[in-house]
Tab-separated table of C-alpha atoms and ligand atoms in Angstrom:
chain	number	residue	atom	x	y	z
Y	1	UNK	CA	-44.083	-59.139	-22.511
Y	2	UNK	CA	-42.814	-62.610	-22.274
Y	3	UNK	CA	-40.068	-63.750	-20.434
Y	4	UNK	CA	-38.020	-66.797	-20.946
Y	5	UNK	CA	-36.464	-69.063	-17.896
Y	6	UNK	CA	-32.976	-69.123	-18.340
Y	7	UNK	CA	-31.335	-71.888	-16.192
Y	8	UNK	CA	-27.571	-70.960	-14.853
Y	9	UNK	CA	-24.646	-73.294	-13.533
Y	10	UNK	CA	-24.191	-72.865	-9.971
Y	11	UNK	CA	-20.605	-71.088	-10.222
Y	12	UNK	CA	-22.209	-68.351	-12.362
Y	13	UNK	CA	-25.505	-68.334	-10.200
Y	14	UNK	CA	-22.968	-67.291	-7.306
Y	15	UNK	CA	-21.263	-64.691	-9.078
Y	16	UNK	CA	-24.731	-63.233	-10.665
Y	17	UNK	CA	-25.894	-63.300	-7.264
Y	18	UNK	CA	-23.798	-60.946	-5.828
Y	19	UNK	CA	-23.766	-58.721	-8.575
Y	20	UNK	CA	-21.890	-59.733	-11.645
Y	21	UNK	CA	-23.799	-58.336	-14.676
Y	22	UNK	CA	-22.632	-60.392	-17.534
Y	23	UNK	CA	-24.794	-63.244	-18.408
Y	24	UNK	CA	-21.635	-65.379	-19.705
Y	25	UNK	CA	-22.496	-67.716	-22.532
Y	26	UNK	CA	-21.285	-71.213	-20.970
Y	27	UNK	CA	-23.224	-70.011	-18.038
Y	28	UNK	CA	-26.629	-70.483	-19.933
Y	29	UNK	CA	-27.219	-74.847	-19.211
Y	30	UNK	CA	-30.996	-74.746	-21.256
Y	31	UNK	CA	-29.294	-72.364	-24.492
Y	32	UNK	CA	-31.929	-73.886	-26.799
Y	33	UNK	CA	-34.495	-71.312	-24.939
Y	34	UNK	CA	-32.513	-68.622	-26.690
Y	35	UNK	CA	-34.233	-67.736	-29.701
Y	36	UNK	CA	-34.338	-63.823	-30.232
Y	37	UNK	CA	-32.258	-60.948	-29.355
Y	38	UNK	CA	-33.677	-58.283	-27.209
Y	39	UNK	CA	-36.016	-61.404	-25.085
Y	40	UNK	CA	-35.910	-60.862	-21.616
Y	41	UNK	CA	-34.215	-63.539	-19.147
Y	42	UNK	CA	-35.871	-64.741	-15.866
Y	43	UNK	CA	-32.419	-66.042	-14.620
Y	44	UNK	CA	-32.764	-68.917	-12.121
Y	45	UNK	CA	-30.814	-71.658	-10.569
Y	46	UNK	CA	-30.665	-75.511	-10.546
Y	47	UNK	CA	-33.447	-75.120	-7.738
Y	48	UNK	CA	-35.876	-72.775	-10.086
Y	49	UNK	CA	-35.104	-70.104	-7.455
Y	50	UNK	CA	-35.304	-66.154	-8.885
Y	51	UNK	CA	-31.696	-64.901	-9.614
Y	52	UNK	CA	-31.851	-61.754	-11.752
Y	53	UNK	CA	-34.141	-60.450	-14.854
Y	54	UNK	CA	-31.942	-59.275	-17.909
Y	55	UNK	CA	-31.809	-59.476	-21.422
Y	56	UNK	CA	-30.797	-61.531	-24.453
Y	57	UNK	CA	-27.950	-59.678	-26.675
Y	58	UNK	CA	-24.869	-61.331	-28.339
Y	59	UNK	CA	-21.688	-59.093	-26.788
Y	60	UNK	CA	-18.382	-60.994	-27.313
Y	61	UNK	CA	-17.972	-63.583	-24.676
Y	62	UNK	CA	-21.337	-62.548	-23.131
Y	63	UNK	CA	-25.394	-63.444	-24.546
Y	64	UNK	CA	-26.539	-60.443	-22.416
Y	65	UNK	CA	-26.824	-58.495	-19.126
Y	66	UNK	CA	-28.817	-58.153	-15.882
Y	67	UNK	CA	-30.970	-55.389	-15.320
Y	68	UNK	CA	-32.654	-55.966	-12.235
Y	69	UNK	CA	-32.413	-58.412	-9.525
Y	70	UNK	CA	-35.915	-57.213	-8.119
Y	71	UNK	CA	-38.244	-59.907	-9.452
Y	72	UNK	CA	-41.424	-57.659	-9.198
Y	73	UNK	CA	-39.465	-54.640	-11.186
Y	74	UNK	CA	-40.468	-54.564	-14.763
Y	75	UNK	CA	-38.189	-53.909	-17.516
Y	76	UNK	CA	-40.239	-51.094	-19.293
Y	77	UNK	CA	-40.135	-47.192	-20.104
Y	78	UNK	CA	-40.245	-46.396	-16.126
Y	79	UNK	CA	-37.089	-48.874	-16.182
Y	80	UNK	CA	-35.052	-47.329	-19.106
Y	81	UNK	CA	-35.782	-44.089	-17.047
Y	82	UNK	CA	-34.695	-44.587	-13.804
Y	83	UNK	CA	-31.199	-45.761	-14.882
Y	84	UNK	CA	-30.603	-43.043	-17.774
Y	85	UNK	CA	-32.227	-40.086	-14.893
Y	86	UNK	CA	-30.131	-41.631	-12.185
Y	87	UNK	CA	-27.278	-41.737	-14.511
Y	88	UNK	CA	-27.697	-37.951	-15.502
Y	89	UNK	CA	-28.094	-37.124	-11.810
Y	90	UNK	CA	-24.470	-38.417	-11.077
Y	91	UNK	CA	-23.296	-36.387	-13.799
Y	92	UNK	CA	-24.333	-33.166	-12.262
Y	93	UNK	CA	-21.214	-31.526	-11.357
Y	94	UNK	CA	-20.069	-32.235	-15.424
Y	95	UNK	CA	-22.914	-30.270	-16.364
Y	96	UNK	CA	-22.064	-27.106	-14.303
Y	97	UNK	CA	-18.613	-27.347	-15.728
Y	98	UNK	CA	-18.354	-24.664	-18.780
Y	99	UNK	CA	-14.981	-25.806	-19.043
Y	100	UNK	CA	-15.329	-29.666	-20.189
Y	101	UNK	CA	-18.986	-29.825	-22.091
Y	102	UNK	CA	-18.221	-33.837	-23.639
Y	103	UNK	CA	-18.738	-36.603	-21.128
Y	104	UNK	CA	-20.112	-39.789	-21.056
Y	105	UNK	CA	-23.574	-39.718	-19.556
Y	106	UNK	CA	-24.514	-43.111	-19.563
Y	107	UNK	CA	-22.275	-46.236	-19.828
Y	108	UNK	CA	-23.154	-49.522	-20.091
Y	109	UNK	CA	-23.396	-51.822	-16.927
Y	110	UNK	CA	-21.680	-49.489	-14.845
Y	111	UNK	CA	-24.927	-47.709	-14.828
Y	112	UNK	CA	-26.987	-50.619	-14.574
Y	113	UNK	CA	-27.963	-51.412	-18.402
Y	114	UNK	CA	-24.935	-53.356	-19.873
Y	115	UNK	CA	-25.136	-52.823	-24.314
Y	116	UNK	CA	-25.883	-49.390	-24.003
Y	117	UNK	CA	-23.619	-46.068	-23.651
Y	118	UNK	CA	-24.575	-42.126	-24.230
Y	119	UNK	CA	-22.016	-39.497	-24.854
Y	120	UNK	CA	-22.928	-36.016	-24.317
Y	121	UNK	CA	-21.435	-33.454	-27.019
Y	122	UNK	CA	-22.488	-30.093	-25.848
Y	123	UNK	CA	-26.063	-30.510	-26.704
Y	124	UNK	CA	-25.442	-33.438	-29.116
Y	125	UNK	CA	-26.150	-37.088	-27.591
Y	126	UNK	CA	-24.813	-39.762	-29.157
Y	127	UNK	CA	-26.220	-43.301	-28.472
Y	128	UNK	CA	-23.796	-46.414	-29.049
Y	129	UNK	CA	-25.598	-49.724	-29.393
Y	130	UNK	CA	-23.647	-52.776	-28.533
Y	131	UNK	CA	-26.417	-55.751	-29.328
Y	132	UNK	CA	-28.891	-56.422	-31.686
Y	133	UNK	CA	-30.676	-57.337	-28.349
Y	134	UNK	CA	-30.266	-54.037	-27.070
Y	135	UNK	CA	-31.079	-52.078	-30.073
Y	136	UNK	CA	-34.400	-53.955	-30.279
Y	137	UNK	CA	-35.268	-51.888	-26.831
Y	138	UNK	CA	-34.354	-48.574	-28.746
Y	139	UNK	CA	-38.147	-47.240	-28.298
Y	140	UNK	CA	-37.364	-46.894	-24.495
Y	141	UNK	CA	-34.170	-45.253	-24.615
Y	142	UNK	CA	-35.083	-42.807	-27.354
Y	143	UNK	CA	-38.381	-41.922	-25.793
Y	144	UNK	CA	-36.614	-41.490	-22.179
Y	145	UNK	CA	-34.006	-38.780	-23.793
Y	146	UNK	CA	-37.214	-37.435	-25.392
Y	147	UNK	CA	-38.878	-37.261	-21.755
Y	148	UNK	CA	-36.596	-35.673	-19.535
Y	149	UNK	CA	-33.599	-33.919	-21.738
Y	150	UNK	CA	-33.268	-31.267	-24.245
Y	151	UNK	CA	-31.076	-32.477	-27.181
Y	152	UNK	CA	-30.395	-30.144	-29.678
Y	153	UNK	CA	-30.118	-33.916	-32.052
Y	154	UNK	CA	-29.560	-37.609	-31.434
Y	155	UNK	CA	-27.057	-39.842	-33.396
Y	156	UNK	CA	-26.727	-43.255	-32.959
Y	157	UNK	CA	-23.833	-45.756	-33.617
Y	158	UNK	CA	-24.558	-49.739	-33.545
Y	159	UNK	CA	-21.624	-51.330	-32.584
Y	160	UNK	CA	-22.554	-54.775	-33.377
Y	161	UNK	CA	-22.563	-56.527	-36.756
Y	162	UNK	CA	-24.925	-54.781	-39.125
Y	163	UNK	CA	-23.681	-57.509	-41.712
Y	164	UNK	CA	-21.550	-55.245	-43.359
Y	165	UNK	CA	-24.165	-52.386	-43.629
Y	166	UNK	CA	-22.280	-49.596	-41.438
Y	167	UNK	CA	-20.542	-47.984	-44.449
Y	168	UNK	CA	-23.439	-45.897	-45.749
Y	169	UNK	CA	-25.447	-45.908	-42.443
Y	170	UNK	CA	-26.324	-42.516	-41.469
Y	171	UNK	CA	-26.081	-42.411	-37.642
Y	172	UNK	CA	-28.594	-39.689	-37.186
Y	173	UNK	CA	-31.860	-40.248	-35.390
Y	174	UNK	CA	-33.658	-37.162	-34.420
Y	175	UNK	CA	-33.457	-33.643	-34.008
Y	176	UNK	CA	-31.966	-30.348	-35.973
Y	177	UNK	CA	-29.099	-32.203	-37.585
Y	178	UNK	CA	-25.623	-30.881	-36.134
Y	179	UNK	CA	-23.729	-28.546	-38.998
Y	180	UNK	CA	-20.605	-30.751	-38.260
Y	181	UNK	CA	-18.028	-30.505	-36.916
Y	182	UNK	CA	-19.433	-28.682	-33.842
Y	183	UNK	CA	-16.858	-27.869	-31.264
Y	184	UNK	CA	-16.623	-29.114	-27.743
Y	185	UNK	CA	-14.449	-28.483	-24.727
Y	186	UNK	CA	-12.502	-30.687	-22.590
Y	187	UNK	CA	-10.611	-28.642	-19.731
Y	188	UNK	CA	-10.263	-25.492	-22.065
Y	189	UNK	CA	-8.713	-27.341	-24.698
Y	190	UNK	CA	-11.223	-27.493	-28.053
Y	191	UNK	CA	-12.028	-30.425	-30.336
Y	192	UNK	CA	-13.271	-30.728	-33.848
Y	193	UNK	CA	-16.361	-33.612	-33.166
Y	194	UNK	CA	-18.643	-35.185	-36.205
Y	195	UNK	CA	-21.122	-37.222	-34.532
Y	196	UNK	CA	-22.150	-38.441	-38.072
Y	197	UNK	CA	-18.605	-39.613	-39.267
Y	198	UNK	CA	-18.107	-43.224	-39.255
Y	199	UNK	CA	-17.251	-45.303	-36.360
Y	200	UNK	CA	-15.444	-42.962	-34.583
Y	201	UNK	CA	-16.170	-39.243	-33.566
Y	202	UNK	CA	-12.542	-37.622	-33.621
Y	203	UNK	CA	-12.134	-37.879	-29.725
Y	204	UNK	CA	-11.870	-40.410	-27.239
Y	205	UNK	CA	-13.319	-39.193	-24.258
Y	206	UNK	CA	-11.899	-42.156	-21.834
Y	207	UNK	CA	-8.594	-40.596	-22.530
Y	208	UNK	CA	-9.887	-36.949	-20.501
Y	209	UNK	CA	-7.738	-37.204	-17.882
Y	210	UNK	CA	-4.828	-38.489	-19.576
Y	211	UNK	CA	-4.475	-35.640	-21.489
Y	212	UNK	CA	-5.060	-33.319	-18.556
Y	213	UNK	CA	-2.154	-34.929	-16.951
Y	214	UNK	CA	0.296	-34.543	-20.160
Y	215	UNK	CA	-0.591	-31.008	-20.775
Y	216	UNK	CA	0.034	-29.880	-17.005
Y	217	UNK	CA	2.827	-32.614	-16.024
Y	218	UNK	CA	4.720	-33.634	-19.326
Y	219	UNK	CA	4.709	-30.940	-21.909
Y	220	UNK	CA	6.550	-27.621	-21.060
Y	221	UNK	CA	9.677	-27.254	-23.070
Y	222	UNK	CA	9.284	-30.778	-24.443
Y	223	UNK	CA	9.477	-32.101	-27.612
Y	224	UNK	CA	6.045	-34.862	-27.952
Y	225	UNK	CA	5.850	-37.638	-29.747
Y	226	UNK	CA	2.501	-38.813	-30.084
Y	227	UNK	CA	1.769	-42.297	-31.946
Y	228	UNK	CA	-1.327	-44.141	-33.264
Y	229	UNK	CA	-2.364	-40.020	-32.629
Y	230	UNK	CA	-5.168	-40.499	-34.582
Y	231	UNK	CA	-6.693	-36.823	-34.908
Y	232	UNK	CA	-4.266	-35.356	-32.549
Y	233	UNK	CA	-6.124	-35.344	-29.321
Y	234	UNK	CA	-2.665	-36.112	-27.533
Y	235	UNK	CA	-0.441	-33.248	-29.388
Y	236	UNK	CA	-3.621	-30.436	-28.834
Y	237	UNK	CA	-2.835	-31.532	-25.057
Y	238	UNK	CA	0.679	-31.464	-24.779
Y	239	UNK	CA	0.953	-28.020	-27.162
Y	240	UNK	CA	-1.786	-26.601	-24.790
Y	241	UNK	CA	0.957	-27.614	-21.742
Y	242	UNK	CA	3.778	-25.631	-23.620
Y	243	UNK	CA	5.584	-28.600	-25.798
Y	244	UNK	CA	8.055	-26.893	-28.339
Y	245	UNK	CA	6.811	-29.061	-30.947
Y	246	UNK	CA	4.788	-32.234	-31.487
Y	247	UNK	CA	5.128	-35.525	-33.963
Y	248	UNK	CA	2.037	-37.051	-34.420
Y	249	UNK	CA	2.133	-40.098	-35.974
Y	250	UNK	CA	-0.914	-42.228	-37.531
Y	251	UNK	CA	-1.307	-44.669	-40.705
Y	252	UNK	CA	-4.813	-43.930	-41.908
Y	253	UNK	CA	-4.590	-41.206	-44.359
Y	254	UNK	CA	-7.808	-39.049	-42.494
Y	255	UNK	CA	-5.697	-38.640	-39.610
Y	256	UNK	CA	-3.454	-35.833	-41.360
Y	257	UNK	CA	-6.538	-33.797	-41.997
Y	258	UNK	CA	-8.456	-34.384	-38.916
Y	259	UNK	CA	-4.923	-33.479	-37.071
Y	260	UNK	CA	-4.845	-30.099	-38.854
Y	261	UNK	CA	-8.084	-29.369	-37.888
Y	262	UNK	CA	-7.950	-30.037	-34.182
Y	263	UNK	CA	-4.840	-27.686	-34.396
Y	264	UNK	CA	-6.881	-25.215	-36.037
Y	265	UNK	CA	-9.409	-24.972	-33.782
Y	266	UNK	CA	-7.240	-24.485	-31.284
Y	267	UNK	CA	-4.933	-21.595	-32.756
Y	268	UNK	CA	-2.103	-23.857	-33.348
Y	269	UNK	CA	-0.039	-23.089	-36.243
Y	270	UNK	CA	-0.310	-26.637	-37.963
Y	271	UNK	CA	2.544	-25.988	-40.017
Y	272	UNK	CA	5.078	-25.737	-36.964
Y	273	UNK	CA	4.197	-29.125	-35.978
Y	274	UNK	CA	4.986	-32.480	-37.798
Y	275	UNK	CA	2.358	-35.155	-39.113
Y	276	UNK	CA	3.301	-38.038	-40.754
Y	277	UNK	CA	1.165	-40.574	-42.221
Y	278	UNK	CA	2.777	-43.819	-41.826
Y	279	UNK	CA	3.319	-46.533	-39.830
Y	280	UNK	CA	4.354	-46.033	-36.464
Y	281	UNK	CA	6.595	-49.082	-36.692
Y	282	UNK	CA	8.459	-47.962	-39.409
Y	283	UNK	CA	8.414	-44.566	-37.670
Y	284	UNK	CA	10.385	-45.933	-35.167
Y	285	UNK	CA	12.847	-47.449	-37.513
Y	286	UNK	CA	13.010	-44.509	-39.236
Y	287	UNK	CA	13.819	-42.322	-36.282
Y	288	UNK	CA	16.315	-44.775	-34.351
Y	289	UNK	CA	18.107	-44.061	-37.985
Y	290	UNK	CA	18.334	-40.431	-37.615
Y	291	UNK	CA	19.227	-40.599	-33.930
Y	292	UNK	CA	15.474	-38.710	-33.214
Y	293	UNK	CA	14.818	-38.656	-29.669
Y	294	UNK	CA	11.977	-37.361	-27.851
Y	295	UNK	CA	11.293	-36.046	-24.389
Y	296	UNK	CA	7.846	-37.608	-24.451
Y	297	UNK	CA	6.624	-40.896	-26.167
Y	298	UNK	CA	2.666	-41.080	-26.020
Y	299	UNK	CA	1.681	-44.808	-26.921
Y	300	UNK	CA	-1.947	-45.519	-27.267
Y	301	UNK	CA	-2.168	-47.745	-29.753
Y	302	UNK	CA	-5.987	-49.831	-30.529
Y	303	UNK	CA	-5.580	-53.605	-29.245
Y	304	UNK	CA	-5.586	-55.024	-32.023
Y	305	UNK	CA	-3.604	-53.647	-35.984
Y	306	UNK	CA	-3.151	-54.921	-38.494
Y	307	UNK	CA	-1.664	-53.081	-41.478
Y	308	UNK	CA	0.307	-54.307	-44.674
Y	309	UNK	CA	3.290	-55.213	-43.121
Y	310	UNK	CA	2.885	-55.720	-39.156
Y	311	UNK	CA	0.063	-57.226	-37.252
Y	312	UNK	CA	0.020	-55.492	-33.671
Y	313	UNK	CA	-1.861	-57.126	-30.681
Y	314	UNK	CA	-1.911	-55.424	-27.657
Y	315	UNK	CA	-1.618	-58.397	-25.483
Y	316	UNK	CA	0.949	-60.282	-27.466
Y	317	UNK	CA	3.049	-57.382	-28.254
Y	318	UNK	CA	3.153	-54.427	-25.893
Y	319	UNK	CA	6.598	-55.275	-24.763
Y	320	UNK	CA	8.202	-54.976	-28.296
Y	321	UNK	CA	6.081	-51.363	-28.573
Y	322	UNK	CA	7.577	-50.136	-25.340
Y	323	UNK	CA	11.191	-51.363	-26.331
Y	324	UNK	CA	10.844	-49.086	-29.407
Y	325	UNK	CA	9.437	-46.389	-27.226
Y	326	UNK	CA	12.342	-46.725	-24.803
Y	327	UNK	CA	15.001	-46.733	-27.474
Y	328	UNK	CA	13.884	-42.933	-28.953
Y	329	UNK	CA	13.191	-41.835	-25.283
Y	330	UNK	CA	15.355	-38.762	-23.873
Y	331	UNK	CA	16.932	-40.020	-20.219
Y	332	UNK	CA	14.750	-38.695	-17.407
Y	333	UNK	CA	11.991	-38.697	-20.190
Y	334	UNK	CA	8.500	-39.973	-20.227
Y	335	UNK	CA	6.287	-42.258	-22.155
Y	336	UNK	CA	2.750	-42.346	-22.188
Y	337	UNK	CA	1.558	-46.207	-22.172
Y	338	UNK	CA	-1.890	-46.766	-22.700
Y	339	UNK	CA	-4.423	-49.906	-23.416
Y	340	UNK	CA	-7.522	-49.944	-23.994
Y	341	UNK	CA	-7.680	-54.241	-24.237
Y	342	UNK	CA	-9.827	-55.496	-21.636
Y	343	UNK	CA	-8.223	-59.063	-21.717
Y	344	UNK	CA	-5.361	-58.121	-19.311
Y	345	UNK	CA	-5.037	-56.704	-16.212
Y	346	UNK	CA	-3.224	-53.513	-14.645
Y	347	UNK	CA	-0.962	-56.173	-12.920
Y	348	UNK	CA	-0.106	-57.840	-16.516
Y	349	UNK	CA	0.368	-54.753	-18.134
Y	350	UNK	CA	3.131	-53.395	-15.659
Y	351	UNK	CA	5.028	-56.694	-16.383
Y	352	UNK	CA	4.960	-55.802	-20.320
Y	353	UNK	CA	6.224	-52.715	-18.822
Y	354	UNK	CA	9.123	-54.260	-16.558
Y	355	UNK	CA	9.499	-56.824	-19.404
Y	356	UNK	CA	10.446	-53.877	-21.935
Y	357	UNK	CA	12.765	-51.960	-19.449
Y	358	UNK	CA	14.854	-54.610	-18.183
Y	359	UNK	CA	15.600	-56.353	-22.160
Y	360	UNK	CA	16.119	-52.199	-22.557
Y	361	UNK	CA	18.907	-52.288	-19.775
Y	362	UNK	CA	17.564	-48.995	-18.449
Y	363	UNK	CA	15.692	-48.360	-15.530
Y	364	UNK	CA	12.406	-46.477	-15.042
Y	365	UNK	CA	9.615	-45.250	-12.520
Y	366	UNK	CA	6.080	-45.543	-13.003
Y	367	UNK	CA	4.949	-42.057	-11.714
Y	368	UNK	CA	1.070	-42.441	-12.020
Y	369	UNK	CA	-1.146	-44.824	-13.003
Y	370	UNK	CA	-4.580	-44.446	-14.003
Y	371	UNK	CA	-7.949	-46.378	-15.648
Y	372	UNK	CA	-11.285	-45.225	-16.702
Y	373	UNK	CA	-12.707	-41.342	-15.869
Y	374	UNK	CA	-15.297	-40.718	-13.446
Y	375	UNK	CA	-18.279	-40.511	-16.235
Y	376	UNK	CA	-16.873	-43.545	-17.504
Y	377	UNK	CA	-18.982	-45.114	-14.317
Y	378	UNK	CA	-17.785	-49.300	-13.637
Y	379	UNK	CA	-18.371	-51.208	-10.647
Y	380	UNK	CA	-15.057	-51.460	-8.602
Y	381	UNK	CA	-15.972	-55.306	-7.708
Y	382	UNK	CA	-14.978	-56.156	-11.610
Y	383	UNK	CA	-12.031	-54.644	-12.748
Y	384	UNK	CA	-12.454	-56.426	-15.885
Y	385	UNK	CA	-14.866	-53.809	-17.420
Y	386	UNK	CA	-12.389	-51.142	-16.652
Y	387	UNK	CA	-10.871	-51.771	-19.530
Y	388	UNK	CA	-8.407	-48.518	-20.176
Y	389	UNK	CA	-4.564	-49.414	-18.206
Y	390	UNK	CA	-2.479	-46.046	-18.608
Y	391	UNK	CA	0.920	-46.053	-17.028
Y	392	UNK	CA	2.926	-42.249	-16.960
Y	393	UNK	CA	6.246	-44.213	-17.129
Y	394	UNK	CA	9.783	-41.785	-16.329
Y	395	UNK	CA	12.713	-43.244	-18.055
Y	396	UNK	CA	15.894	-43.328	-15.636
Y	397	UNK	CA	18.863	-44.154	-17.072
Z	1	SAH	N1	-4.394	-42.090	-29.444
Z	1	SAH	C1	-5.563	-41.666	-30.180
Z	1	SAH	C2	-6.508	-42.800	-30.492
Z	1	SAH	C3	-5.885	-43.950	-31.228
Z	1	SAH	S1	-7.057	-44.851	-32.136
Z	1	SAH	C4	-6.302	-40.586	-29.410
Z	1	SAH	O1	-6.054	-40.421	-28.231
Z	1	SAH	O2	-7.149	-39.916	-29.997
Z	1	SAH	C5	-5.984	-45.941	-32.965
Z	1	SAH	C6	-5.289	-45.307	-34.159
Z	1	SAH	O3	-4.212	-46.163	-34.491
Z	1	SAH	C7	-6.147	-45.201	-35.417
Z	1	SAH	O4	-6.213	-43.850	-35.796
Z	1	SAH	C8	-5.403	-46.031	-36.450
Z	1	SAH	O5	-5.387	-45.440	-37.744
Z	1	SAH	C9	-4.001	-46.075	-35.891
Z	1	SAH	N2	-3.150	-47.194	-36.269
Z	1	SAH	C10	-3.431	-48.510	-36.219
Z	1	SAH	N3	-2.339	-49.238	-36.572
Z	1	SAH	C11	-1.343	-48.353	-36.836
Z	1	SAH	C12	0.012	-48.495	-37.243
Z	1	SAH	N4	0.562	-49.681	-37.437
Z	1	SAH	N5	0.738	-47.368	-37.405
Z	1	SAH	C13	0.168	-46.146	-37.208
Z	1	SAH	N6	-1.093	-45.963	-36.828
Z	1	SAH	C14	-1.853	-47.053	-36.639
């Protein structure tokens, strides 16, 4: 296959040199060479010298990845192997667990292909594309999973514009199609998955731990309130970790069905438990009316919202989120403050955090702090693609 020269500025060349993997687009000084997603890039400097082979794929601020910085390694089917078996390999000790059987198996650059991330649903794999580039090397991935693992199906999920096509895509790809939803397990706790459901699956599994910690640190005896809950995910948790009672909280009208079911599934009497559909910023109105206060505030909400009367960006408006949080927040509670925008940085976050406390006049403790699972594999050099901040925050006085 061809490959195309690729000529980088010398501050990039530096960084790609000692590892960075995202080929940045004002890095690129000869972009007219860039003609179809999915080429491969023969990145060199301003002295023709061999930097790193990757590929050409439109990713917000990127126009692809490396993939090797051997110049005699080929990017073929032995390629796409050794990364996705290497990747599986580090997995092991998830696959002996009978306890947790939904990881991520394969993500992105952390493993070594950036684009590309597999989720393992108990048999199910579910392939997210993140570039046309990288979806034009589907062959290779697809016939590696065929190679050297068992899948009872494959789904797919291209998270890059389709031009408006997603709607009626069908995400599966091969196999005996799933009779959704199947049921996984995530530290004994079950959840309602359908891998062929849209954009999303019903669980975030970045958020493992997270709800690991609520359920055995936050919940007994507590009263939960869970916003932007989505299908539940954080009031399963905190039930599972004795909570008296849970508010979940979420604007699209699904949510209230896909919350019932992930109750369901896990013996929880739905009824005893509060769902509203509505926005969580009028929620907060609402309950700073009726003096509602909770022991527990989980706040995950997605970086960016925008619904008929608010637009919420995580970066811009965190602070005002916590300040509601705060004001509905029992003394020696808790809230739960996560963010999954990977424009800011632990360090920034906690001064939303102090930002939102001190306007509050109360004081508060961050008790743990925590970013991306294990499975969710990034390099420790760049923080950067660690995107996921969570701060278990204890309200003082
Ligand atoms: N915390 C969830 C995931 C949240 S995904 C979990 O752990 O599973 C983000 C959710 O926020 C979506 O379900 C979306 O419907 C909801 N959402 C976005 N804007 C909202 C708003 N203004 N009020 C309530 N929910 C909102």
């Amino acid at each position: 296959m061809k490959i195309i020269d690729v000529l980088v500025n010398d501050k990039s060349g530096i960084a790609l040199k000692k590892g960075y993997p995202l080929i940045l687009k004002d890095a690129v000084m000869n972009p007219e060479v860039l003609k179809e997603e999915g080429d491969l890039l023969r990145l060199i400097d301003r002295n023709r010298r061999f930097i790193a082979k990757g590929y050409y794929g439109n990713q917000n601020k990127g126009i692809g990845w490396v993939l090797t910085r051997k110049e005699e390694e080929a990017i073929d089917f032995n390629f796409f192997e050794s990364r996705i078996s290497a990747a599986i390999e580090r997995r092991s000790n998830f696959k002996l667990n009978t306890q947790t059987t939904a990881y991520r198996l394969f993500n992105g650059e952390g493993d070594g292909i950036g684009g590309l991330t597999i989720d393992y649903f108990d048999g199910y794999y579910m392939v997210s594309w993140y570039s046309e580039g990288i979806y034009s090397m589907k062959h290779h991935v697809y016939g590696v999973l065929d190679k050297i693992v068992n899948a009872k199906a494959i789904y797919e999920k291209k998270r890059f514009d389709t031009k408006g096509q997603y709607i009626d895509q069908d995400d599966y790809v091969s196999g005996t199609p799933g009779d959704f939803p199947i049921i996984v397990k995530e530290n004994g706790m079950n959840f309602a998955v359908d891998l062929n459901d849209g954009a999303m699956t019903g669980i975030f599994l970045d958020q493992r731990d997270v709800r690991a910690a609520l359920r055995d640190k936050y919940s007994e005896g507590n009263h939960v309130l869970n916003t932007f809950s989505y299908t539940g995910a954080f009031s399963v948790a905190a039930l599972s970790g004795g909570a008296v009672k849970t508010t979940s909280v979420d604007l699209a009208k699904r949510s209230l069905a896909k919350t019932i079911e992930q109750f369901s599934v896990n013996g929880i009497d739905y009824e005893a438990q509060d769902i509203k559909v509505m926005d969580v910023f009028d929620y907060f109105r609402y309950a700073k009316r009726h003096e509602l206060k909770f022991d527990v505030v989980v706040l995950d909400p997605p970086s960016f919202a925008r619904s008929k009367k608010y637009t919420f960006s995580s970066a811009k408006d965190y602070t005002a989120l916590l300040q509601d949080a705060i004001a509905i927040t029992e003394k020696k509670g808790f809230i739960v403050a996560s963010t999954n925008n990977a424009s800011f940085s632990m360090k920034k976050f906690k001064t939303f955090i102090d930002e939102a406390f001190k306007t509050s006049g109360t004081k508060y403790k961050i008790l743990e702090e925590s970013s991306l699972p294990k499975d969710f594999r990034t390099n420790r050099d760049y923080p950067e693609f660690n995107y996921l901040k969570v701060c278990i925050i204890q309200k003082l006085k």
